[in-house]
């Protein structure tokens, strides 16, 4: 039980009368890189918003690092990169990073170090004093990832972090994720790229707010008797509503 | 609650302004522009100036003159105690006290030789009520003339004018208007910027990002209030500077006390803005709220129309608008030179508004986490 970082048990989330999550259950182990995949509107972002405490679930149980999602004690332990850029458009890249860093009570010297390190990592050193509106779409995504990494979180939640990022940087990102994983960080990532899903320890495929199948990518391919993960996806995640 | 986080939120606001020069310019220039434009455009047409009449006249002349007063323009209260009447002028309960001495009839209808100075009446005036004070003087002059027309043998009348606030004896419209426009401009721009900032936080997703960090709703609200309080103080100083240099506007009382009132007005507007922002999905919708705020404040808070001139049923509405108190407080300080010992009730009201609205906006932000 102690090595479970995230547990979802029969979680429902209603938006009005619409069920975005309809009894979702899954769990993530400590130090795992867990990929959440599924069609548009499957409920990936909704699951993440429930996990991070941004939205309250309607029923079921959610535990994150031993806390309820809305527990303030969870906040310093969590890093989150939303699906949209979610940075202050009129602040520079560096100002954004420093601002969020200060909210985590990071001491000035340490914050300097982290800001410089992260700017180098996302390759935005030259753009550090440009405001977000002056960046390209992919650059904004990189800045947003840097902001999520500022707190050095125990659990890192990334909602489609590599959308619009060029192949070279995408490879860098994944290398960084692996490094962080080695340092003990648990990572939850959503993606529509199957090659990225292949790099996860385990993958959960969700559709219509429910878990369809879960397991190591190779295992899923083997069990479905197909040749790659994309086929698993296409075979199991049908668009029409389940009966 | 941690101070560094509150300061981080405030600092972010100023950094935003540094990059957003247009908003910065709007904030600094627009209040001055508003002051200049409105300063010339308004200033007449008031009614119901409250006056105390002390009629000690042994004859009937004084009453006949009083009967010539237009009761639409002056709302008259009779009193027997001169000192008490003057006190209520100084307290702001009446614009003027008009005192007819016992010998008024005798002096105006002399049996023997005329007294050299004619018949005197005393006018004790609050000239800081720059819209209403002139009404009183002109009403007295008109009534005296009208009476004189009806009568034959009348001696000259003389009005001895005394001032409740000698330092502000030459107060003009712009003097009493400046405090109004200061409170109004600060309210308008603070609400506008707060609405835009908070709706922007929500639509851009940064509010979600804030909520994931350890920062609390209280820290967010206090951080914003600190920033907007400082901005309001800067706006007010600029307006004061321009007003004193260009219009030679009168500032009798403490600038610091005036600044404190402006800051409180800003904090009130700010927390009201946060509350309102919850009801708007997009920036465009937020802007639609502005008229709902602006028109009542404009018309009811005493900038142009004195509170006494408002219909009875509207007056309670004026008193639930924070700027009404802010404007009164600023006039008391800047024109009458009142000190903290005299205006503390106004500070208390403004502070209460700030506490209640801030509390509600913190609760509102917390509830949005659902
Ligand atoms: N605030 C909301 N109000 C109402 N319905 C919502 C809201 N947010 C999401 N939904 C609905 O919930 C369902 C799940 O949405 P969600 O954003 O979780 O999908 P997703 O799996 O992240 O999709 P994508 O791959 O496109 O990001 C969708 O049908 C969506 O329309
Ligand atoms: Mg999504």
XYZ file of C-alpha atoms and ligand atoms in Angstrom:
645
model
C 0.000 0.000 0.000
C 2.859 2.373 0.818
C 4.365 2.094 -2.657
C 1.119 3.281 -4.223
C 1.520 6.906 -5.124
C -1.864 7.326 -6.772
C -5.013 5.255 -6.369
C -8.317 5.834 -8.120
C -11.155 3.616 -7.008
C -14.501 3.726 -8.866
C -14.167 7.439 -9.446
C -17.050 9.288 -11.028
C -16.999 12.886 -12.149
C -20.140 14.585 -13.343
C -20.227 17.854 -15.251
C -23.907 18.644 -14.811
C -25.522 15.440 -16.004
C -22.582 14.432 -18.212
C -20.355 11.695 -16.826
C -16.772 12.533 -17.721
C -15.436 9.756 -15.450
C -17.676 6.741 -14.990
C -16.073 4.515 -12.379
C -12.406 4.971 -13.201
C -10.006 2.764 -11.235
C -6.258 2.634 -11.628
C -3.151 3.040 -9.549
C 0.401 4.236 -9.981
C 3.336 2.812 -8.056
C 6.200 4.736 -6.579
C 8.873 5.607 -9.114
C 6.736 4.522 -12.019
C 6.338 6.308 -15.333
C 2.665 5.791 -16.057
C 1.079 6.731 -19.368
C -2.585 7.570 -19.708
C -3.820 7.196 -23.270
C -7.234 7.323 -24.897
C -9.244 9.154 -27.556
C -10.100 12.852 -27.365
C -12.705 13.374 -24.675
C -11.941 10.035 -23.007
C -11.455 11.731 -19.629
C -7.664 11.949 -19.312
C -7.575 15.629 -18.417
C -10.566 15.204 -16.133
C -8.786 12.394 -14.268
C -5.737 14.630 -13.866
C -7.805 17.544 -12.597
C -9.396 15.279 -10.003
C -5.986 13.916 -9.033
C -4.492 17.380 -8.569
C -7.470 18.602 -6.553
C -8.561 21.151 -9.162
C -11.929 19.456 -9.498
C -13.751 17.511 -6.842
C -14.841 14.027 -7.907
C -18.520 13.194 -7.541
C -18.016 9.764 -5.962
C -15.377 7.099 -5.415
C -12.001 7.322 -3.672
C -8.844 9.094 -4.696
C -5.586 9.018 -2.754
C -2.455 10.850 -3.857
C 0.794 10.371 -1.921
C -1.295 9.350 1.067
C -3.459 12.491 0.982
C -6.847 13.492 -0.298
C -6.411 15.428 -3.563
C -7.615 18.692 -1.964
C -5.321 18.413 1.050
C -2.930 21.404 1.235
C -0.194 19.025 2.434
C -0.159 17.553 -1.049
C 0.664 20.810 -2.815
C 4.438 21.025 -2.249
C 4.807 17.422 -3.450
C 3.054 17.904 -6.775
C 4.179 19.326 -10.119
C 1.627 19.883 -12.855
C 1.849 20.853 -16.474
C -1.637 21.652 -17.777
C -2.703 20.846 -21.314
C -2.769 24.565 -22.201
C 0.286 26.746 -21.728
C -1.055 28.357 -18.549
C 1.670 30.928 -18.048
C 1.421 34.677 -17.484
C 1.455 36.052 -21.015
C 2.820 39.441 -19.967
C 5.669 38.056 -17.877
C 8.958 36.872 -19.288
C 9.890 33.192 -19.217
C 12.245 33.780 -16.329
C 9.737 35.886 -14.374
C 7.160 33.133 -14.734
C 9.574 30.516 -13.393
C 10.689 32.699 -10.500
C 7.130 33.585 -9.618
C 6.012 29.969 -9.334
C 9.244 29.091 -7.559
C 8.561 31.668 -4.871
C 5.136 30.201 -4.251
C 6.900 26.948 -3.315
C 9.040 28.839 -0.776
C 12.238 27.909 -2.593
C 15.185 29.897 -1.141
C 16.667 32.497 -3.501
C 20.006 30.786 -4.161
C 18.394 27.442 -4.852
C 15.748 29.107 -7.025
C 18.472 30.767 -9.116
C 20.106 27.427 -9.647
C 16.877 25.719 -10.653
C 15.783 28.503 -12.990
C 19.108 28.435 -14.829
C 19.145 24.665 -14.972
C 15.594 24.453 -16.312
C 16.087 27.228 -18.851
C 19.057 25.282 -20.179
C 17.067 22.060 -20.182
C 14.163 23.452 -22.223
C 16.650 25.379 -24.367
C 15.145 28.789 -23.656
C 18.212 30.537 -22.215
C 18.266 33.008 -25.066
C 14.572 33.689 -24.582
C 14.595 34.046 -20.846
C 13.682 37.727 -20.816
C 11.100 37.535 -23.588
C 7.444 37.633 -22.614
C 5.415 34.505 -23.333
C 3.442 36.159 -26.162
C 6.683 36.494 -28.132
C 7.392 32.747 -28.053
C 6.386 30.145 -30.635
C 3.834 27.492 -29.674
C 6.452 24.825 -29.013
C 8.560 27.242 -26.981
C 5.566 28.065 -24.808
C 5.116 24.377 -24.174
C 8.740 24.109 -23.139
C 8.394 27.074 -20.787
C 5.300 25.468 -19.324
C 7.173 22.218 -18.689
C 9.962 24.141 -16.980
C 7.394 25.761 -14.678
C 6.026 22.344 -13.740
C 9.519 21.126 -12.837
C 10.388 24.105 -10.615
C 9.202 22.507 -7.326
C 11.193 19.260 -7.849
C 7.991 17.345 -7.186
C 7.621 13.816 -5.827
C 4.786 13.295 -8.299
C 4.935 14.980 -11.673
C 1.730 15.186 -13.699
C 2.101 16.086 -17.361
C -0.894 16.591 -19.624
C 0.341 16.138 -23.210
C 3.737 17.726 -22.543
C 5.213 17.151 -25.989
C 2.479 18.523 -28.244
C 4.095 20.798 -30.818
C 7.624 20.146 -29.577
C 10.219 19.273 -32.252
C 11.750 15.756 -32.346
C 15.125 16.708 -30.926
C 13.635 18.399 -27.882
C 11.080 15.651 -27.510
C 13.942 13.168 -27.174
C 15.538 15.498 -24.597
C 12.313 15.647 -22.661
C 12.047 11.890 -22.450
C 15.632 11.577 -21.421
C 14.926 14.037 -18.608
C 11.812 12.129 -17.564
C 13.897 8.949 -17.312
C 16.529 10.736 -15.235
C 13.899 12.106 -12.892
C 12.376 8.678 -12.616
C 15.756 7.293 -11.622
C 15.943 9.970 -8.923
C 12.689 8.634 -7.477
C 10.101 10.887 -9.090
C 6.801 9.277 -10.027
C 5.470 10.545 -13.331
C 1.981 10.497 -14.810
C 1.873 11.503 -18.429
C -0.880 11.665 -21.034
C -0.030 11.417 -24.688
C -1.424 10.735 -28.125
C 1.974 9.549 -29.422
C 2.240 5.781 -29.251
C 6.047 5.833 -29.426
C 5.953 7.836 -26.201
C 3.474 5.436 -24.655
C 5.899 2.637 -25.464
C 8.482 4.271 -23.182
C 6.197 4.130 -20.152
C 6.493 1.413 -17.532
C 2.780 0.899 -17.672
C 0.019 2.326 -19.782
C -3.648 2.754 -18.953
C -6.019 3.033 -21.901
C -9.184 4.863 -20.990
C -12.336 5.484 -22.979
C -15.683 7.026 -21.978
C -14.332 7.744 -18.519
C -13.388 4.144 -17.753
C -10.218 2.101 -17.765
C -10.332 -0.255 -20.757
C -7.037 -2.009 -20.239
C -3.823 -1.507 -18.299
C -0.337 -2.996 -18.306
C 3.205 -2.823 -19.629
C 3.149 -1.836 -23.317
C 4.805 -5.031 -24.501
C 2.365 -7.093 -22.467
C -0.631 -5.246 -23.950
C 0.607 -5.850 -27.486
C 1.196 -9.494 -26.711
C -2.202 -9.995 -25.060
C -4.088 -8.296 -27.878
C -2.187 -10.381 -30.373
C -1.261 -7.410 -32.535
C 2.054 -5.962 -33.681
C 2.109 -2.536 -32.039
C 0.475 -0.304 -29.443
C -1.374 1.721 -32.042
C -3.312 -1.369 -33.047
C -4.160 -2.078 -29.434
C -5.535 1.430 -29.204
C -7.537 1.133 -32.410
C -8.860 -2.277 -31.465
C -9.997 -1.393 -27.950
C -10.872 2.283 -27.901
C -13.938 2.488 -30.097
C -15.569 5.857 -30.571
C -19.171 4.811 -30.083
C -20.564 4.710 -26.546
C -20.245 1.388 -24.671
C -23.396 -0.653 -24.298
C -0.061 32.658 5.561
C 3.399 33.620 4.340
C 4.522 37.132 3.522
C 7.004 36.170 0.744
C 4.202 34.511 -1.215
C 1.963 37.550 -0.791
C 4.815 39.746 -1.993
C 5.421 37.409 -4.942
C 1.802 37.859 -6.025
C 2.074 41.646 -5.705
C 5.356 41.783 -7.553
C 3.922 39.769 -10.419
C 1.290 42.482 -10.848
C 3.953 45.158 -11.270
C 6.029 42.991 -13.597
C 2.946 42.530 -15.749
C 2.551 46.294 -15.932
C 6.180 46.734 -16.872
C 5.645 44.544 -19.924
C 2.160 45.873 -20.665
C 2.892 49.536 -21.311
C -0.555 50.275 -22.645
C -2.287 49.345 -19.403
C 0.354 51.246 -17.490
C -0.334 54.374 -19.536
C -4.072 53.941 -19.100
C -3.682 53.742 -15.362
C -1.574 56.838 -15.046
C -3.106 59.115 -17.649
C -6.786 58.239 -17.654
C -7.543 59.429 -14.093
C -5.985 62.806 -14.840
C -7.877 63.027 -18.098
C -11.097 62.202 -16.297
C -10.381 64.908 -13.762
C -9.762 67.547 -16.430
C -12.761 66.657 -18.561
C -15.319 66.297 -15.809
C -13.898 69.200 -13.893
C -15.213 71.594 -16.492
C -18.284 69.740 -17.580
C -20.211 69.702 -14.336
C -20.928 71.847 -11.401
C -24.359 73.423 -11.183
C -27.953 72.599 -10.492
C -28.238 71.467 -6.924
C -31.110 71.511 -4.530
C -32.000 70.977 -0.933
C -29.118 72.694 0.734
C -29.645 72.180 4.440
C -29.653 75.445 6.407
C -30.303 76.222 10.053
C -32.276 79.403 10.667
C -32.025 81.149 14.023
C -34.650 83.840 14.106
C -34.176 86.050 17.173
C -35.910 89.004 15.560
C -38.339 90.765 17.916
C -40.343 92.024 14.958
C -41.814 90.299 11.890
C -39.332 91.313 9.181
C -37.019 88.319 9.502
C -39.874 85.865 9.103
C -41.065 87.722 5.993
C -37.617 87.374 4.463
C -37.470 83.730 5.436
C -40.777 83.254 3.665
C -39.087 84.441 0.496
C -36.585 81.572 0.597
C -37.190 78.978 -2.066
C -37.938 75.831 -0.084
C -36.906 73.696 -3.030
C -33.433 75.104 -2.961
C -33.004 75.410 0.780
C -34.309 72.920 3.225
C -34.776 74.901 6.406
C -34.517 73.783 10.001
C -35.346 76.289 12.740
C -33.220 76.465 15.824
C -32.884 78.767 18.800
C -29.337 78.043 19.769
C -26.748 79.876 17.668
C -23.812 77.923 19.027
C -25.508 74.587 18.396
C -26.453 75.634 14.879
C -22.880 76.641 14.068
C -21.696 73.354 15.505
C -23.940 71.419 13.162
C -22.497 73.364 10.233
C -19.039 72.385 11.391
C -20.165 68.773 11.715
C -21.405 68.768 8.175
C -25.061 68.418 9.130
C -25.968 71.704 7.508
C -24.393 73.885 4.855
C -25.091 77.153 6.636
C -26.580 78.831 9.662
C -28.497 82.054 9.073
C -28.890 84.205 12.161
C -31.295 87.149 12.433
C -30.469 89.298 15.470
C -33.198 90.589 17.872
C -32.940 94.104 16.474
C -33.421 93.066 12.862
C -36.876 94.583 12.360
C -36.009 97.649 14.352
C -32.817 98.199 12.322
C -34.532 97.719 8.998
C -37.516 99.963 9.742
C -35.922 102.770 11.732
C -38.294 105.126 13.536
C -35.628 107.703 14.033
C -32.418 108.095 12.058
C -31.216 104.959 10.274
C -28.498 102.991 11.961
C -25.449 103.575 9.803
C -24.787 99.936 8.987
C -28.346 99.004 8.100
C -29.866 95.768 9.373
C -27.419 92.917 9.821
C -27.999 89.242 9.514
C -25.283 86.721 10.076
C -24.442 83.941 7.637
C -22.258 81.095 8.918
C -21.241 79.129 5.861
C -19.538 75.817 5.067
C -17.788 76.863 1.886
C -16.308 73.400 1.417
C -19.711 72.347 0.187
C -18.687 74.104 -2.963
C -21.803 73.178 -4.883
C -24.290 74.234 -2.237
C -22.628 77.103 -0.426
C -23.146 79.562 -3.294
C -26.822 78.572 -3.389
C -27.276 79.760 0.160
C -25.611 83.109 -0.451
C -27.607 83.775 -3.588
C -30.867 82.701 -1.942
C -30.328 85.193 0.850
C -29.510 87.966 -1.602
C -32.622 87.190 -3.678
C -34.902 86.998 -0.648
C -33.628 90.316 0.633
C -34.206 91.940 -2.734
C -37.678 90.482 -3.126
C -38.626 91.679 0.315
C -37.209 95.129 -0.350
C -39.309 95.426 -3.520
C -42.525 94.843 -1.551
C -41.670 97.389 1.096
C -41.319 101.144 1.078
C -39.151 102.467 3.807
C -36.518 99.858 4.216
C -33.034 100.435 5.329
C -30.123 98.681 3.635
C -29.433 95.114 4.648
C -26.020 93.723 5.329
C -24.910 90.142 5.516
C -22.051 89.314 7.844
C -20.528 86.110 6.519
C -18.498 83.809 8.718
C -16.857 80.569 7.652
C -17.053 77.187 9.283
C -13.711 76.268 7.708
C -11.758 79.492 7.315
C -8.892 77.774 5.476
C -11.312 76.684 2.780
C -13.170 79.971 2.553
C -12.435 80.358 -1.144
C -13.223 76.735 -2.031
C -14.507 76.404 -5.569
C -16.175 73.628 -7.423
C -12.957 71.985 -8.512
C -11.805 71.808 -4.897
C -14.730 69.743 -3.772
C -14.796 67.910 -7.064
C -11.243 66.601 -6.867
C -11.855 64.260 -3.920
C -14.870 62.903 -5.780
C -13.053 62.240 -9.001
C -10.101 60.727 -7.134
C -12.271 58.175 -5.400
C -14.210 57.562 -8.583
C -11.189 57.073 -10.831
C -9.501 54.780 -8.340
C -12.688 52.717 -8.003
C -13.197 52.491 -11.757
C -9.667 51.495 -12.692
C -9.160 49.148 -9.791
C -12.352 47.256 -10.574
C -11.535 47.170 -14.273
C -7.991 45.888 -13.799
C -9.008 43.401 -11.119
C -11.777 41.979 -13.260
C -9.448 41.603 -16.220
C -6.640 40.159 -14.125
C -8.808 37.560 -12.423
C -10.804 36.517 -15.458
C -7.460 36.323 -17.268
C -6.041 34.086 -14.542
C -8.971 31.795 -15.024
C -9.112 31.671 -18.836
C -5.351 31.321 -19.300
C -5.174 28.457 -16.804
C -2.740 30.250 -14.508
C -5.328 30.167 -11.724
C -5.218 26.349 -11.945
C -1.478 26.504 -11.773
C -1.662 28.757 -8.708
C -4.043 26.332 -7.049
C -1.586 23.475 -7.481
C 1.100 25.434 -5.625
C 1.108 25.884 -1.837
C -0.182 29.459 -2.181
C -3.514 29.981 -0.392
C -6.535 31.970 -1.532
C -5.944 34.416 1.312
C -2.396 35.029 0.117
C -3.596 35.562 -3.443
C -6.207 38.113 -2.382
C -3.848 39.933 -0.002
C -1.106 39.962 -2.638
C -3.428 41.534 -5.158
C -4.735 44.020 -2.612
C -1.234 45.117 -1.741
C -0.415 45.694 -5.401
C -3.603 47.577 -6.177
C -3.368 49.608 -2.982
C 0.053 50.831 -4.062
C -1.155 51.504 -7.599
C -4.122 53.485 -6.255
C -1.832 55.541 -4.037
C 0.320 56.358 -7.073
C -2.757 57.328 -9.094
C -4.036 59.522 -6.302
C -0.666 61.246 -5.859
C -0.513 62.004 -9.570
C -4.007 63.447 -9.553
C -3.194 65.510 -6.485
C -0.012 66.758 -8.101
C -1.732 67.816 -11.308
C -4.639 69.298 -9.393
C -2.456 71.408 -7.151
C -0.111 72.540 -9.927
C -2.648 73.145 -12.673
C -5.762 74.075 -10.733
C -4.206 75.279 -7.482
C -6.578 73.000 -5.732
C -6.910 73.409 -2.030
C -5.566 70.733 0.276
C -6.090 71.778 3.860
C -5.690 68.503 5.723
C -3.157 65.692 5.844
C -2.094 64.210 2.520
C -1.257 60.965 4.316
C -4.730 60.616 5.695
C -6.114 61.286 2.220
C -3.785 58.623 0.806
C -4.983 56.149 3.415
C -8.589 56.758 2.361
C -7.719 56.303 -1.319
C -5.951 53.031 -0.538
C -8.969 51.774 1.399
C -11.246 52.754 -1.482
C -8.980 50.774 -3.828
C -8.995 47.712 -1.610
C -12.796 47.863 -1.468
C -13.006 48.117 -5.260
C -10.459 45.355 -5.666
C -12.254 42.806 -3.548
C -15.537 43.729 -5.214
C -13.806 43.117 -8.553
C -12.661 39.654 -7.475
C -16.203 38.831 -6.390
C -17.611 39.962 -9.721
C -14.948 38.126 -11.725
C -16.434 34.828 -10.577
C -19.522 35.590 -12.651
C -17.648 36.178 -15.900
C -16.401 33.440 -18.204
C -14.376 35.660 -20.493
C -12.787 39.108 -20.435
C -15.515 40.423 -22.715
C -18.197 39.476 -20.220
C -16.269 41.056 -17.384
C -16.249 44.377 -19.166
C -20.034 44.235 -19.341
C -20.160 44.509 -15.566
C -18.543 47.905 -15.622
C -21.656 49.980 -16.349
C -23.433 48.260 -13.475
C -20.738 49.561 -11.167
C -19.930 52.836 -12.805
C -23.332 54.459 -13.160
C -24.488 54.046 -9.565
C -21.131 55.200 -8.253
C -21.112 58.102 -10.665
C -24.584 59.295 -9.788
C -25.071 58.302 -6.177
C -21.767 58.602 -4.396
C -21.811 62.386 -4.082
C -19.302 63.303 -6.783
C -21.696 65.656 -8.533
C -24.992 65.305 -6.764
C -24.876 65.987 -3.026
C -26.320 63.155 -0.988
C -28.947 65.516 0.487
C -30.288 66.104 -3.021
C -30.962 62.418 -3.598
C -34.522 61.172 -3.188
C -35.034 59.492 0.170
C -35.491 56.064 -1.345
C -32.187 56.256 -3.218
C -30.067 57.483 -0.347
C -29.638 54.093 1.394
C -28.201 52.781 -1.867
C -25.603 55.544 -1.800
C -24.488 54.453 1.640
C -23.758 50.892 0.581
C -21.324 52.135 -2.069
C -17.806 52.350 -0.610
C -16.845 55.364 -2.786
C -19.604 57.408 -1.101
C -17.704 57.100 2.153
C -14.375 57.562 0.454
C -15.490 60.811 -1.158
C -16.917 62.154 2.079
C -13.736 61.216 3.898
C -11.511 62.813 1.280
C -13.531 66.050 1.347
C -13.421 66.137 5.126
C -9.664 65.717 5.102
C -8.633 67.737 2.079
C -11.029 70.675 2.432
C -12.029 70.792 6.051
C -8.719 69.657 7.415
C -10.325 67.053 9.615
C -8.080 64.686 11.473
C -8.235 61.039 12.271
C -10.112 61.783 15.492
C -12.931 63.248 13.411
C -13.046 60.915 10.433
C -12.403 57.606 12.150
C -16.005 56.474 11.627
C -15.495 56.802 7.863
C -12.209 54.896 8.023
C -13.972 52.236 10.032
C -16.748 51.905 7.455
C -14.244 51.675 4.588
C -12.218 49.118 6.506
C -15.334 47.072 7.248
C -16.235 47.036 3.562
C -12.679 45.887 2.799
C -12.789 43.100 5.361
C -16.228 41.842 4.354
C -15.576 41.974 0.593
C -12.119 40.400 0.956
C -13.521 37.637 3.078
C -16.259 36.979 0.521
C -13.807 36.956 -2.371
C -11.544 34.491 -0.547
C -14.548 32.251 0.089
C -15.535 32.649 -3.576
C -12.084 31.591 -4.771
C -12.116 28.605 -2.440
C -15.518 27.512 -3.702
C -14.303 27.626 -7.311
C -12.075 24.639 -6.400
C -14.781 22.056 -6.871
N -15.737 21.855 -17.548
C -16.407 20.934 -18.261
N -17.748 21.008 -18.355
C -18.432 20.082 -19.036
N -17.899 19.049 -19.684
C -16.563 18.916 -19.637
C -15.752 19.856 -18.922
N -14.469 19.470 -19.055
C -14.482 18.365 -19.803
N -15.735 18.012 -20.158
C -16.128 16.843 -20.942
O -15.600 15.708 -20.317
C -15.134 14.783 -21.285
C -13.694 14.440 -20.971
O -12.884 15.554 -21.243
P -11.326 15.530 -21.012
O -10.852 16.918 -21.181
O -11.048 14.868 -19.731
O -10.834 14.627 -22.226
P -9.365 14.223 -22.620
O -9.289 12.753 -22.510
O -8.378 14.996 -21.862
O -9.343 14.639 -24.160
P -8.138 15.239 -25.059
O -7.358 14.095 -25.560
O -8.860 15.903 -26.187
O -7.368 16.190 -24.228
C -15.323 15.443 -22.621
O -16.469 14.876 -23.227
C -15.560 16.871 -22.336
O -16.455 17.425 -23.244
Mg -6.995 16.406 -22.315
